[in-house]
Amino acid sequence: MLRLLVLISTLFLASFTTFASSLYNAEVMVEDSDAATELAAKQKAMLEVLVRVSGQSEIVDNPVVKKSLGSVDTFISSVGYGEKNEQKTLVAGFESSKIRALLIQADATLWGEPRPYVLFWLIEDTLTAVRCFGSNLKTKKLL
């Protein structure tokens, strides 16, 4: 029993020492490499990064974010092409400081860095309700 407790404790603590990387990089599929397709791919990549960093899928509808997409190149630190599943991809890296500044300007949330790969939630199922408790969730009644 003691060994099991030690093993579970070790795995639990190890989850906090492994952190997600590449928050500011995105890879999107592209049909070809003409200017219009490349611009659309860069914008899509930037939206993916903004959702990842803010933790909010609604950020794509924010007027400040929509306006910034017109100057997507000012946020990019690196761009290249790759291949995934025999499909051409555009790989873009974004300046973390500029992305964070944009999210602050858009009055959006910023998830902390570094962040763990694993997040834990606790579900309480009673006769009258199901509740979800999480690290950055308020207690939420699910039913």
mmCIF file of C-alpha atoms in Angstrom:
data_model
loop_
_atom_site.group_PDB
_atom_site.id
_atom_site.type_symbol
_atom_site.label_atom_id
_atom_site.label_comp_id
_atom_site.label_asym_id
_atom_site.label_seq_id
_atom_site.Cartn_x
_atom_site.Cartn_y
_atom_site.Cartn_z
ATOM 1 C CA MET A 1 0.000 0.000 0.000
ATOM 2 C CA LEU A 2 2.827 2.364 0.881
ATOM 3 C CA ARG A 3 4.504 1.693 -2.483
ATOM 4 C CA LEU A 4 1.279 2.537 -4.306
ATOM 5 C CA LEU A 5 0.966 5.793 -2.377
ATOM 6 C CA VAL A 6 4.579 6.718 -3.179
ATOM 7 C CA LEU A 7 4.062 5.875 -6.865
ATOM 8 C CA ILE A 8 0.892 7.959 -7.121
ATOM 9 C CA SER A 9 2.551 10.867 -5.299
ATOM 10 C CA THR A 10 5.552 10.716 -7.624
ATOM 11 C CA LEU A 11 3.372 10.720 -10.734
ATOM 12 C CA PHE A 12 1.291 13.574 -9.360
ATOM 13 C CA LEU A 13 4.357 15.699 -8.591
ATOM 14 C CA ALA A 14 5.968 14.831 -11.930
ATOM 15 C CA SER A 15 2.957 16.227 -13.737
ATOM 16 C CA PHE A 16 3.784 19.641 -12.290
ATOM 17 C CA THR A 17 7.389 19.524 -13.466
ATOM 18 C CA THR A 18 6.536 18.849 -17.117
ATOM 19 C CA PHE A 19 5.362 21.941 -18.915
ATOM 20 C CA ALA A 20 3.726 22.630 -22.236
ATOM 21 C CA SER A 21 6.032 24.103 -24.841
ATOM 22 C CA SER A 22 5.526 25.818 -28.146
ATOM 23 C CA LEU A 23 2.630 27.964 -26.972
ATOM 24 C CA TYR A 24 3.601 30.593 -29.506
ATOM 25 C CA ASN A 25 4.063 28.283 -32.517
ATOM 26 C CA ALA A 26 1.356 26.989 -34.849
ATOM 27 C CA GLU A 27 1.247 24.749 -37.893
ATOM 28 C CA VAL A 28 -1.627 25.082 -40.377
ATOM 29 C CA MET A 29 -2.410 23.274 -43.620
ATOM 30 C CA VAL A 30 -2.006 25.216 -46.895
ATOM 31 C CA GLU A 31 -3.034 24.366 -50.439
ATOM 32 C CA ASP A 32 -0.296 26.376 -52.160
ATOM 33 C CA SER A 33 2.208 29.114 -51.381
ATOM 34 C CA ASP A 34 0.727 32.138 -53.141
ATOM 35 C CA ALA A 35 0.568 35.414 -51.206
ATOM 36 C CA ALA A 36 -3.157 35.290 -50.375
ATOM 37 C CA THR A 37 -3.015 31.695 -49.138
ATOM 38 C CA GLU A 38 0.083 32.427 -47.062
ATOM 39 C CA LEU A 39 -1.547 35.486 -45.465
ATOM 40 C CA ALA A 40 -4.692 33.498 -44.600
ATOM 41 C CA ALA A 41 -2.555 30.699 -43.122
ATOM 42 C CA LYS A 42 -0.562 33.169 -40.996
ATOM 43 C CA GLN A 43 -3.805 34.690 -39.712
ATOM 44 C CA LYS A 44 -5.206 31.252 -38.878
ATOM 45 C CA ALA A 45 -1.962 30.356 -37.092
ATOM 46 C CA MET A 46 -2.098 33.581 -35.081
ATOM 47 C CA LEU A 47 -5.679 32.853 -34.026
ATOM 48 C CA GLU A 48 -4.635 29.358 -32.900
ATOM 49 C CA VAL A 49 -1.857 30.852 -30.779
ATOM 50 C CA LEU A 50 -4.193 33.474 -29.291
ATOM 51 C CA VAL A 51 -6.728 30.811 -28.312
ATOM 52 C CA ARG A 52 -3.968 28.650 -26.810
ATOM 53 C CA VAL A 53 -2.394 31.492 -24.811
ATOM 54 C CA SER A 54 -5.672 33.039 -23.629
ATOM 55 C CA GLY A 55 -7.578 29.811 -23.077
ATOM 56 C CA GLN A 56 -10.627 31.424 -24.705
ATOM 57 C CA SER A 57 -12.035 30.294 -28.033
ATOM 58 C CA GLU A 58 -14.127 33.500 -28.138
ATOM 59 C CA ILE A 59 -10.963 35.586 -28.552
ATOM 60 C CA VAL A 60 -11.248 35.132 -32.333
ATOM 61 C CA ASP A 61 -14.352 37.367 -32.296
ATOM 62 C CA ASN A 62 -12.706 40.190 -30.336
ATOM 63 C CA PRO A 63 -12.612 43.448 -32.391
ATOM 64 C CA VAL A 64 -9.050 44.276 -31.279
ATOM 65 C CA VAL A 65 -7.870 40.834 -32.391
ATOM 66 C CA LYS A 66 -9.723 41.054 -35.706
ATOM 67 C CA LYS A 67 -8.078 44.414 -36.425
ATOM 68 C CA SER A 68 -4.613 43.056 -35.577
ATOM 69 C CA LEU A 69 -4.927 40.265 -38.159
ATOM 70 C CA GLY A 70 -4.306 42.862 -40.879
ATOM 71 C CA SER A 71 -0.776 43.310 -39.542
ATOM 72 C CA VAL A 72 -0.091 39.649 -38.716
ATOM 73 C CA ASP A 73 3.500 39.882 -40.011
ATOM 74 C CA THR A 74 4.446 42.247 -37.162
ATOM 75 C CA PHE A 75 3.680 39.467 -34.657
ATOM 76 C CA ILE A 76 5.659 36.734 -36.439
ATOM 77 C CA SER A 77 9.203 35.851 -35.401
ATOM 78 C CA SER A 78 9.693 32.900 -37.770
ATOM 79 C CA VAL A 79 7.866 31.297 -40.671
ATOM 80 C CA GLY A 80 8.530 28.245 -42.770
ATOM 81 C CA TYR A 81 6.927 25.366 -44.592
ATOM 82 C CA GLY A 82 6.655 21.755 -43.583
ATOM 83 C CA GLU A 83 4.653 18.659 -44.318
ATOM 84 C CA LYS A 84 2.184 16.755 -42.190
ATOM 85 C CA ASN A 85 0.335 13.656 -43.417
ATOM 86 C CA GLU A 86 1.546 14.366 -46.964
ATOM 87 C CA GLN A 87 -0.078 17.825 -46.809
ATOM 88 C CA LYS A 88 1.921 21.064 -47.099
ATOM 89 C CA THR A 89 1.881 23.160 -43.927
ATOM 90 C CA LEU A 90 2.912 26.649 -42.891
ATOM 91 C CA VAL A 91 4.749 26.759 -39.559
ATOM 92 C CA ALA A 92 4.737 30.147 -37.824
ATOM 93 C CA GLY A 93 6.374 31.279 -34.597
ATOM 94 C CA PHE A 94 5.047 34.377 -32.873
ATOM 95 C CA GLU A 95 6.698 36.949 -30.585
ATOM 96 C CA SER A 96 5.450 36.096 -27.097
ATOM 97 C CA SER A 97 5.697 39.692 -25.851
ATOM 98 C CA LYS A 98 3.623 41.017 -28.752
ATOM 99 C CA ILE A 99 0.983 38.296 -28.382
ATOM 100 C CA ARG A 100 0.690 38.990 -24.643
ATOM 101 C CA ALA A 101 0.458 42.744 -25.280
ATOM 102 C CA LEU A 102 -2.310 42.156 -27.830
ATOM 103 C CA LEU A 103 -4.278 40.023 -25.373
ATOM 104 C CA ILE A 104 -3.931 42.690 -22.693
ATOM 105 C CA GLN A 105 -5.092 45.333 -25.169
ATOM 106 C CA ALA A 106 -8.046 43.085 -26.079
ATOM 107 C CA ASP A 107 -8.875 42.779 -22.355
ATOM 108 C CA ALA A 108 -8.526 38.993 -22.545
ATOM 109 C CA THR A 109 -7.175 36.540 -20.019
ATOM 110 C CA LEU A 110 -3.618 35.236 -20.103
ATOM 111 C CA TRP A 111 -2.818 31.739 -18.938
ATOM 112 C CA GLY A 112 0.347 31.567 -16.882
ATOM 113 C CA GLU A 113 3.645 30.226 -18.110
ATOM 114 C CA PRO A 114 4.888 27.619 -17.787
ATOM 115 C CA ARG A 115 1.743 25.528 -17.603
ATOM 116 C CA PRO A 116 1.411 21.843 -16.852
ATOM 117 C CA TYR A 117 0.518 19.304 -19.516
ATOM 118 C CA VAL A 118 -2.023 17.741 -17.195
ATOM 119 C CA LEU A 119 -4.882 19.600 -15.563
ATOM 120 C CA PHE A 120 -6.989 17.994 -12.876
ATOM 121 C CA TRP A 121 -10.700 18.256 -12.334
ATOM 122 C CA LEU A 122 -12.759 16.756 -9.561
ATOM 123 C CA ILE A 123 -16.316 15.691 -10.349
ATOM 124 C CA GLU A 124 -18.848 15.373 -7.534
ATOM 125 C CA ASP A 125 -21.901 13.340 -8.502
ATOM 126 C CA THR A 126 -24.753 13.478 -5.995
ATOM 127 C CA LEU A 127 -28.404 12.561 -6.248
ATOM 128 C CA THR A 128 -29.364 16.154 -7.017
ATOM 129 C CA ALA A 129 -26.459 17.524 -9.028
ATOM 130 C CA VAL A 130 -23.143 16.958 -10.735
ATOM 131 C CA ARG A 131 -20.456 19.520 -9.880
ATOM 132 C CA CYS A 132 -17.077 20.102 -11.486
ATOM 133 C CA PHE A 133 -14.164 21.571 -9.527
ATOM 134 C CA GLY A 134 -10.990 22.614 -11.334
ATOM 135 C CA SER A 135 -7.848 24.647 -10.825
ATOM 136 C CA ASN A 136 -9.132 27.667 -12.736
ATOM 137 C CA LEU A 137 -12.853 26.905 -12.712
ATOM 138 C CA LYS A 138 -15.372 28.180 -10.254
ATOM 139 C CA THR A 139 -17.578 25.460 -8.863
ATOM 140 C CA LYS A 140 -19.936 24.729 -11.699
ATOM 141 C CA LYS A 141 -23.239 22.901 -11.489
ATOM 142 C CA LEU A 142 -23.394 20.676 -14.559
ATOM 143 C CA LEU A 143 -26.943 19.327 -14.224
#
